Amino acid sequence: MEQLLHYVWKHKLFPLSPLSTTDHRQVEVIAPGLHNRNAGPDFFNAKLKINGTLWVGNVEIHDKASDWYLHAHDKDERYDNVILHVCGNIDTEARNSKGAPLTQMQLDIPENVFKHYQELLTIDQYPPCYQIIPSLTKLTVHSWMSALQTERLSQKTEAIEERVHRCNGDWENAYFVTLARNYGFGINGDAFEQWALKLPLRAVDHHRDDLFQIEAIFMGQAGLLELNTIPERYQKDALNDGYFARLRNEYLYLSHKFSLQPMDYKLWRFLRLRPQNFPHIRISQLANLYYNRRAGLSQLLEASTVKEAKKVLSTSVTEYWETHYTFGSTSIRNEKHLSPFSLNLLIINTVVPILFAYGRHRGEEKYCDRAFDFLEELKAENNHIVRMWQQCGLEVENAGDSQALIQLKKEYCDKKECLRCRIGYEYLKR
């Protein structure tokens, strides 16, 4: 209820009856103040008229007046300049650290706002605000989608900056880790990130002209060169075809040379995974990309169009994996190129965030602008989240729109953050 009181105050969704203090002085809210989500009073620099006198200062909001003491504000000097204590229920007098009584006002939440808020929290139909979406103006939808798109890119930027920190400031390494994570395509994302962080790329560089050695290090560090990682029914064939043993022997030599420790192979997930997404296939594609010198940040930054970015990231598997999905299990020959669908996802989830994050880091707007241009040019993702919003009446024209709607569901709908959502605001005020 306190969160809802914050919302009502911030947006001035007051009841029709005049506002007044507990001692019957009339209150006029000129400006509710700046909402503070950190320590200190809830709203800074509010402008109020109390009985015609202008007051400028801070406002504190509680569900009950006694929460003032529960939160120990009566002992905190930061709250001495509170000009109004707004509460859903005035159950006691409140005083500041100097012993001076606070001016208090009971704020009743308008019945329609309370009713609509309860609907948002309890309606089974998902999303609960679906009824008003068709009535929203194009300007409201466009401005909110733009904000969500930027918010999602900012979140991804924070994740990339954390990887840069873990890579000791090395943006090239952080880019490869980000690329590898997205080669997991959701299901194996965490495992691929851990794998990439365990790759000694500077050591691999000494063998960059030998694709076999690159694949040996890549597969070995993934923990996939142990016999018990192969399904029992394929182990005999894996040993007979010779490739597994050759890779394993090469990795043992290189791991000793560079003091390597593989990751736990149990982190890889295979259940309900399409063979095209098996870690062996994705790792082989990454090995090929690395061998062809197209897995570096510098190559990506030179790609000024989506077409050029796709060309940089296009790859296939090494020869053995054209006829295998796991060691020892033969299949029909297939070069296993990255599909157009996979390339689109890699550009949306890797290229765009990296360009945006690197542009911010270097203060070069051209990379940030390119990130937004790519999102506008790429087709929208086709997943259950996007389809749900389309069924509600929202138009999805490009990848920027689909990214915004994914952000909307994950950060607002799933977390019941309707009070921070512009669609929720339109729902509450109707």
Coordinates of C-alpha atoms in Angstrom, one line a residue:
M1 CA 0.0 0.0 0.0
E2 CA 2.9 2.4 0.7
Q3 CA 4.1 1.8 -2.9
L4 CA 0.7 2.7 -4.2
L5 CA 0.6 5.8 -2.0
H6 CA 3.9 6.8 -3.6
Y7 CA 2.4 6.4 -7.0
V8 CA -0.8 8.3 -6.2
W9 CA 1.3 11.2 -4.8
K10 CA 3.8 11.2 -7.6
H11 CA 1.1 11.3 -10.3
K12 CA -1.3 13.5 -8.3
L13 CA -4.1 11.0 -8.6
F14 CA -5.8 12.5 -5.6
P15 CA -9.5 12.0 -4.5
L16 CA -12.0 14.7 -5.6
S17 CA -12.4 16.0 -2.1
P18 CA -10.0 18.8 -0.9
L19 CA -6.7 17.7 0.7
S20 CA -6.2 18.9 4.3
T21 CA -3.8 18.2 7.2
T22 CA -4.8 16.6 10.4
D23 CA -5.3 20.0 11.9
H24 CA -7.7 21.0 9.1
R25 CA -5.4 23.2 7.0
Q26 CA -6.0 23.1 3.3
V27 CA -3.2 21.5 1.1
E28 CA -2.5 22.4 -2.5
V29 CA 0.1 20.3 -4.3
I30 CA 1.9 22.5 -6.8
A31 CA 4.7 20.0 -7.5
P32 CA 5.0 16.5 -5.7
G33 CA 8.8 16.7 -5.8
L34 CA 11.5 14.4 -7.2
H35 CA 11.0 10.8 -6.3
N36 CA 14.0 9.5 -4.3
R37 CA 14.6 5.7 -4.4
N38 CA 17.7 5.9 -2.2
A39 CA 18.2 6.7 1.4
G40 CA 16.5 9.8 2.8
P41 CA 13.0 11.3 2.4
D42 CA 10.8 9.9 -0.4
F43 CA 10.3 13.1 -2.4
F44 CA 12.8 16.0 -2.6
N45 CA 11.9 19.6 -3.2
A46 CA 8.2 19.4 -3.2
K47 CA 6.2 22.6 -3.6
L48 CA 3.1 22.9 -1.5
K49 CA 0.7 25.5 -0.4
I50 CA -0.6 25.0 3.2
N51 CA -3.3 27.4 4.1
G52 CA -2.1 29.6 1.3
T53 CA 1.5 29.7 2.4
L54 CA 4.1 28.3 0.0
W55 CA 6.4 25.6 1.4
V56 CA 9.4 24.0 -0.4
G57 CA 11.0 20.9 1.1
N58 CA 10.8 17.2 1.4
V59 CA 7.8 14.8 1.7
E60 CA 7.9 11.4 3.5
I61 CA 5.2 8.8 2.8
H62 CA 4.1 5.9 5.0
D63 CA 1.3 3.4 5.1
K64 CA 0.8 4.3 8.8
A65 CA 2.1 7.3 10.7
S66 CA 3.6 5.1 13.3
D67 CA 6.0 3.8 10.6
W68 CA 7.9 7.0 11.1
Y69 CA 9.1 5.6 14.4
L70 CA 9.4 2.0 13.1
H71 CA 11.9 3.3 10.6
A72 CA 13.7 5.5 13.2
H73 CA 13.2 8.7 11.2
D74 CA 12.7 10.5 14.6
K75 CA 16.4 10.0 15.2
D76 CA 17.6 10.9 11.8
E77 CA 18.5 14.5 11.0
R78 CA 18.0 13.9 7.2
Y79 CA 14.3 13.9 7.9
D80 CA 14.2 17.2 9.8
N81 CA 13.3 19.2 6.7
V82 CA 10.2 17.1 5.9
I83 CA 7.4 19.6 5.3
L84 CA 4.6 17.1 5.1
H85 CA 4.2 13.5 6.3
V86 CA 1.7 11.8 4.0
C87 CA 0.1 8.6 5.3
G88 CA -2.7 6.2 4.4
N89 CA -3.6 6.0 8.1
I90 CA -2.8 8.6 10.8
D91 CA -2.5 6.5 13.9
T92 CA -0.1 8.7 15.9
E93 CA 1.6 12.1 16.1
A94 CA 5.1 12.2 14.6
R95 CA 8.1 14.3 15.7
N96 CA 11.5 14.9 14.1
S97 CA 14.9 14.5 15.8
K98 CA 14.6 18.0 17.3
G99 CA 11.2 17.1 18.9
A100 CA 9.2 19.3 16.6
P101 CA 5.8 17.9 15.5
L102 CA 5.3 17.1 11.8
T103 CA 2.6 18.4 9.6
Q104 CA 0.6 15.3 8.7
M105 CA -2.0 14.5 6.0
Q106 CA -4.0 11.4 5.5
L107 CA -4.2 10.5 1.8
D108 CA -7.0 8.3 0.7
I109 CA -6.5 6.4 -2.5
P110 CA -9.3 7.0 -4.9
E111 CA -11.6 4.0 -5.2
N112 CA -11.1 3.6 -8.9
V113 CA -7.3 3.7 -8.6
F114 CA -7.4 1.1 -5.8
K115 CA -9.8 -1.1 -7.8
H116 CA -7.7 -1.0 -10.9
Y117 CA -4.5 -1.7 -9.0
Q118 CA -6.1 -4.8 -7.4
E119 CA -7.2 -5.9 -10.9
L120 CA -3.6 -5.6 -12.2
L121 CA -2.4 -7.7 -9.3
T122 CA -5.0 -10.4 -9.5
I123 CA -6.4 -10.8 -13.0
D124 CA -5.6 -14.2 -14.4
Q125 CA -5.6 -13.0 -18.0
Y126 CA -2.0 -12.2 -19.0
P127 CA -1.0 -9.4 -19.3
P128 CA -3.6 -7.9 -17.0
C129 CA -3.7 -4.6 -18.8
Y130 CA -4.6 -6.2 -22.1
Q131 CA -8.0 -4.5 -22.2
I132 CA -6.7 -0.9 -22.7
I133 CA -3.8 -1.6 -25.0
P134 CA -5.8 -1.1 -28.2
S135 CA -6.9 2.3 -26.9
L136 CA -3.4 3.7 -26.3
T137 CA -2.2 6.5 -28.5
K138 CA 0.6 5.8 -30.9
L139 CA 2.7 8.5 -29.2
T140 CA 2.2 6.7 -25.8
V141 CA 3.2 3.4 -27.2
H142 CA 6.2 4.7 -29.2
S143 CA 7.7 6.7 -26.4
W144 CA 7.3 3.8 -23.9
M145 CA 8.8 1.3 -26.4
S146 CA 11.8 3.6 -27.1
A147 CA 12.4 3.9 -23.3
L148 CA 12.2 0.1 -22.9
Q149 CA 14.6 -0.5 -25.7
T150 CA 17.2 1.9 -24.2
E151 CA 16.6 0.4 -20.8
R152 CA 17.3 -3.2 -22.1
L153 CA 20.4 -2.0 -23.9
S154 CA 21.6 -0.3 -20.7
Q155 CA 21.1 -3.5 -18.7
K156 CA 23.1 -5.5 -21.3
T157 CA 25.8 -2.8 -21.2
E158 CA 26.1 -3.4 -17.4
A159 CA 26.6 -7.1 -18.0
I160 CA 29.2 -6.5 -20.6
E161 CA 31.1 -4.0 -18.4
E162 CA 31.1 -6.7 -15.7
R163 CA 32.7 -9.1 -18.2
V164 CA 35.3 -6.4 -19.1
H165 CA 36.1 -6.1 -15.4
R166 CA 36.5 -9.9 -15.1
C167 CA 38.7 -9.9 -18.2
N168 CA 41.0 -7.3 -16.6
G169 CA 39.8 -4.5 -18.9
D170 CA 40.3 -6.5 -22.1
W171 CA 37.4 -5.6 -24.4
E172 CA 38.5 -8.2 -27.0
N173 CA 38.2 -11.0 -24.4
A174 CA 34.9 -9.6 -23.1
Y175 CA 33.5 -9.6 -26.6
F176 CA 34.4 -13.2 -27.1
V177 CA 32.8 -14.2 -23.8
T178 CA 29.6 -12.3 -24.8
L179 CA 29.6 -14.0 -28.2
A180 CA 30.2 -17.4 -26.7
R181 CA 27.4 -16.9 -24.2
N182 CA 24.9 -16.2 -26.9
Y183 CA 26.1 -19.3 -28.8
G184 CA 24.3 -21.1 -26.0
F185 CA 21.0 -19.6 -27.3
G186 CA 19.5 -19.4 -23.9
I187 CA 19.7 -23.0 -22.7
N188 CA 23.5 -23.3 -22.5
G189 CA 24.2 -19.6 -22.1
D190 CA 25.7 -19.8 -18.6
A191 CA 27.8 -22.9 -19.5
F192 CA 29.2 -21.2 -22.6
E193 CA 30.1 -18.1 -20.6
Q194 CA 32.0 -20.2 -18.0
W195 CA 33.7 -22.0 -20.9
A196 CA 34.8 -18.8 -22.6
L197 CA 36.2 -17.4 -19.3
K198 CA 38.3 -20.5 -18.9
L199 CA 39.8 -20.2 -22.4
P200 CA 43.4 -18.8 -22.4
L201 CA 43.0 -16.8 -25.7
R202 CA 46.5 -15.4 -25.5
A203 CA 47.8 -19.0 -25.4
V204 CA 45.4 -20.1 -28.1
D205 CA 46.9 -17.2 -30.3
H206 CA 50.2 -19.1 -30.4
H207 CA 48.4 -21.9 -32.4
R208 CA 46.0 -19.7 -34.4
D209 CA 47.2 -21.1 -37.7
D210 CA 46.3 -24.6 -36.7
L211 CA 42.6 -25.2 -36.7
F212 CA 43.0 -28.7 -35.2
Q213 CA 44.9 -27.4 -32.2
I214 CA 42.3 -24.6 -31.7
E215 CA 39.5 -27.1 -31.7
A216 CA 41.5 -29.4 -29.3
I217 CA 41.8 -26.5 -26.8
F218 CA 38.2 -25.4 -27.3
M219 CA 36.7 -28.9 -26.8
G220 CA 39.1 -29.8 -24.0
Q221 CA 38.4 -26.8 -22.0
A222 CA 34.7 -27.6 -22.4
G223 CA 35.3 -30.9 -20.6
L224 CA 34.1 -32.8 -23.7
L225 CA 37.3 -34.8 -24.4
E226 CA 36.7 -37.4 -21.6
L227 CA 35.3 -40.7 -22.7
N228 CA 32.5 -40.7 -20.0
T229 CA 31.1 -37.6 -21.7
I230 CA 30.1 -39.7 -24.7
P231 CA 26.9 -41.8 -24.5
E232 CA 27.9 -45.4 -23.9
R233 CA 26.4 -46.6 -27.2
Y234 CA 28.8 -44.3 -29.1
Q235 CA 32.0 -44.8 -27.1
K236 CA 33.3 -47.7 -29.2
D237 CA 32.8 -45.9 -32.5
A238 CA 34.3 -42.7 -31.1
L239 CA 37.5 -44.6 -30.2
N240 CA 37.5 -46.4 -33.6
D241 CA 37.1 -43.3 -35.8
G242 CA 40.3 -41.9 -34.3
Y243 CA 39.3 -38.2 -34.2
F244 CA 38.3 -38.1 -30.6
A245 CA 41.6 -39.8 -29.5
R246 CA 43.7 -37.4 -31.7
L247 CA 41.9 -34.4 -30.2
R248 CA 42.2 -35.7 -26.7
N249 CA 46.0 -36.4 -27.1
E250 CA 46.5 -33.0 -28.5
Y251 CA 44.6 -31.4 -25.6
L252 CA 46.6 -33.3 -23.0
Y253 CA 49.8 -32.0 -24.5
L254 CA 48.5 -28.4 -24.8
S255 CA 46.9 -28.5 -21.3
H256 CA 50.2 -29.5 -19.8
K257 CA 52.0 -26.8 -21.8
F258 CA 49.7 -24.0 -20.7
S259 CA 48.6 -25.5 -17.3
L260 CA 44.9 -25.7 -18.3
Q261 CA 42.0 -27.0 -16.3
P262 CA 38.8 -28.0 -18.1
M263 CA 35.3 -27.0 -16.9
D264 CA 32.9 -29.5 -15.4
Y265 CA 31.2 -31.1 -18.4
K266 CA 28.1 -31.7 -16.3
L267 CA 27.2 -28.0 -16.8
W268 CA 26.3 -28.7 -20.4
R269 CA 22.6 -29.4 -21.0
F270 CA 21.5 -31.8 -23.8
L271 CA 17.9 -32.6 -22.7
R272 CA 15.3 -31.5 -25.3
L273 CA 18.1 -29.8 -27.2
R274 CA 18.0 -29.9 -31.0
P275 CA 21.2 -31.6 -32.3
Q276 CA 22.1 -28.4 -34.2
N277 CA 22.5 -26.7 -30.8
F278 CA 24.7 -29.4 -29.2
P279 CA 27.7 -27.8 -27.6
H280 CA 30.1 -29.8 -29.9
I281 CA 28.6 -28.2 -32.9
R282 CA 28.5 -24.7 -31.5
I283 CA 32.1 -25.0 -30.2
S284 CA 33.3 -26.2 -33.6
Q285 CA 31.6 -23.3 -35.2
L286 CA 33.4 -20.9 -32.8
A287 CA 36.7 -22.6 -33.4
N288 CA 36.3 -22.1 -37.1
L289 CA 35.3 -18.4 -36.6
Y290 CA 38.4 -17.9 -34.4
Y291 CA 40.7 -19.6 -36.9
N292 CA 39.4 -17.4 -39.7
R293 CA 40.1 -14.3 -37.5
R294 CA 36.4 -13.2 -37.4
A295 CA 35.9 -13.6 -33.7
G296 CA 37.6 -10.3 -32.7
L297 CA 36.1 -7.0 -31.7
S298 CA 38.1 -5.0 -34.2
Q299 CA 36.6 -7.0 -37.1
L300 CA 33.1 -6.4 -35.7
L301 CA 33.7 -2.6 -35.3
E302 CA 34.6 -2.4 -39.0
A303 CA 31.1 -3.8 -40.0
S304 CA 29.0 -0.8 -40.7
T305 CA 25.9 -2.6 -41.9
V306 CA 23.9 -5.6 -40.8
K307 CA 25.0 -7.4 -44.0
E308 CA 28.6 -6.8 -43.1
A309 CA 28.1 -8.0 -39.5
K310 CA 26.4 -11.2 -40.7
K311 CA 29.4 -11.8 -43.0
V312 CA 31.8 -11.4 -40.1
L313 CA 29.9 -13.9 -37.9
S314 CA 29.0 -16.4 -40.6
T315 CA 30.7 -19.7 -39.9
S316 CA 30.4 -23.5 -40.2
V317 CA 31.8 -26.6 -38.5
T318 CA 35.1 -28.4 -39.1
E319 CA 35.1 -31.4 -41.4
Y320 CA 34.5 -34.1 -38.7
W321 CA 31.4 -32.4 -37.5
E322 CA 29.9 -32.2 -40.9
T323 CA 29.0 -35.9 -40.4
H324 CA 28.6 -35.9 -36.6
Y325 CA 26.6 -34.2 -33.8
T326 CA 28.5 -36.0 -31.0
F327 CA 31.7 -38.1 -31.0
G328 CA 31.1 -41.5 -32.6
S329 CA 27.6 -40.9 -33.8
T330 CA 27.5 -40.4 -37.6
S331 CA 24.9 -38.4 -39.5
I332 CA 24.1 -37.2 -43.0
R333 CA 26.7 -34.8 -44.3
N334 CA 25.8 -31.2 -43.5
E335 CA 28.2 -28.2 -43.3
K336 CA 26.1 -26.9 -40.5
H337 CA 26.4 -23.2 -41.2
L338 CA 24.8 -20.8 -38.8
S339 CA 21.2 -20.3 -39.9
P340 CA 19.8 -16.9 -40.8
F341 CA 17.7 -17.1 -37.7
S342 CA 20.7 -17.8 -35.5
L343 CA 22.7 -15.0 -37.1
N344 CA 19.8 -12.5 -36.4
L345 CA 19.8 -13.6 -32.8
L346 CA 23.6 -13.2 -32.5
I347 CA 23.4 -9.7 -33.9
I348 CA 20.5 -8.7 -31.6
N349 CA 22.0 -10.2 -28.5
T350 CA 25.8 -9.8 -29.1
V351 CA 26.6 -7.2 -31.8
V352 CA 24.1 -4.6 -30.9
P353 CA 24.8 -4.6 -27.1
I354 CA 28.6 -4.6 -27.7
L355 CA 28.4 -1.7 -30.1
F356 CA 26.3 0.2 -27.6
A357 CA 28.5 -0.6 -24.6
Y358 CA 31.7 0.1 -26.5
G359 CA 30.4 3.3 -27.9
R360 CA 29.5 4.5 -24.4
H361 CA 32.8 3.4 -23.0
R362 CA 34.8 5.3 -25.7
G363 CA 32.4 8.2 -25.9
E364 CA 31.9 7.5 -29.6
E365 CA 28.2 8.0 -30.5
K366 CA 28.7 6.4 -34.0
Y367 CA 28.7 3.0 -32.4
C368 CA 25.6 3.7 -30.3
D369 CA 23.8 5.0 -33.3
R370 CA 24.8 2.0 -35.3
A371 CA 23.4 -0.3 -32.6
F372 CA 20.0 1.4 -32.9
D373 CA 20.2 1.3 -36.7
F374 CA 20.8 -2.4 -36.6
L375 CA 17.8 -3.0 -34.4
E376 CA 15.6 -1.0 -36.7
E377 CA 16.8 -2.9 -39.7
L378 CA 16.5 -6.4 -38.3
K379 CA 13.3 -8.4 -38.3
A380 CA 11.5 -8.7 -35.0
E381 CA 12.1 -11.9 -33.1
N382 CA 9.3 -14.5 -33.2
N383 CA 8.8 -16.0 -29.8
H384 CA 6.0 -16.5 -27.3
I385 CA 6.6 -13.1 -25.6
V386 CA 6.3 -11.2 -28.9
R387 CA 3.3 -13.2 -30.1
M388 CA 1.5 -12.5 -26.8
W389 CA 1.9 -8.7 -27.1
Q390 CA 0.8 -8.9 -30.8
Q391 CA -2.4 -10.7 -29.7
C392 CA -3.0 -7.8 -27.3
G393 CA -2.9 -5.3 -30.2
L394 CA 0.7 -4.0 -30.1
E395 CA 2.4 -3.6 -33.5
V396 CA 5.9 -5.2 -33.7
E397 CA 7.8 -3.9 -36.7
N398 CA 11.5 -4.7 -36.0
A399 CA 14.0 -6.1 -33.6
G400 CA 13.9 -2.9 -31.5
D401 CA 10.2 -3.4 -30.9
S402 CA 10.6 -7.1 -29.9
Q403 CA 13.5 -6.2 -27.6
A404 CA 11.4 -3.6 -25.9
L405 CA 8.5 -6.0 -25.4
I406 CA 10.8 -8.7 -23.9
Q407 CA 12.0 -6.0 -21.5
L408 CA 8.4 -5.1 -20.7
K409 CA 7.4 -8.6 -19.8
K410 CA 10.6 -9.6 -17.9
E411 CA 11.2 -6.4 -15.9
Y412 CA 7.6 -5.2 -15.4
C413 CA 4.9 -7.8 -15.9
D414 CA 6.8 -10.7 -14.4
K415 CA 7.8 -8.6 -11.4
K416 CA 4.3 -7.0 -11.0
E417 CA 5.9 -3.6 -11.4
C418 CA 2.7 -2.1 -12.8
L419 CA 3.3 1.1 -10.9
R420 CA 6.5 1.8 -12.9
C421 CA 4.9 0.9 -16.3
R422 CA 3.3 3.6 -18.5
I423 CA 0.6 1.2 -19.6
G424 CA -0.1 0.5 -16.0
Y425 CA -0.4 4.2 -15.4
E426 CA -2.9 4.5 -18.2
Y427 CA -4.8 1.6 -16.7
L428 CA -4.9 3.1 -13.2
K429 CA -6.0 6.6 -14.1
R430 CA -8.9 5.6 -16.4

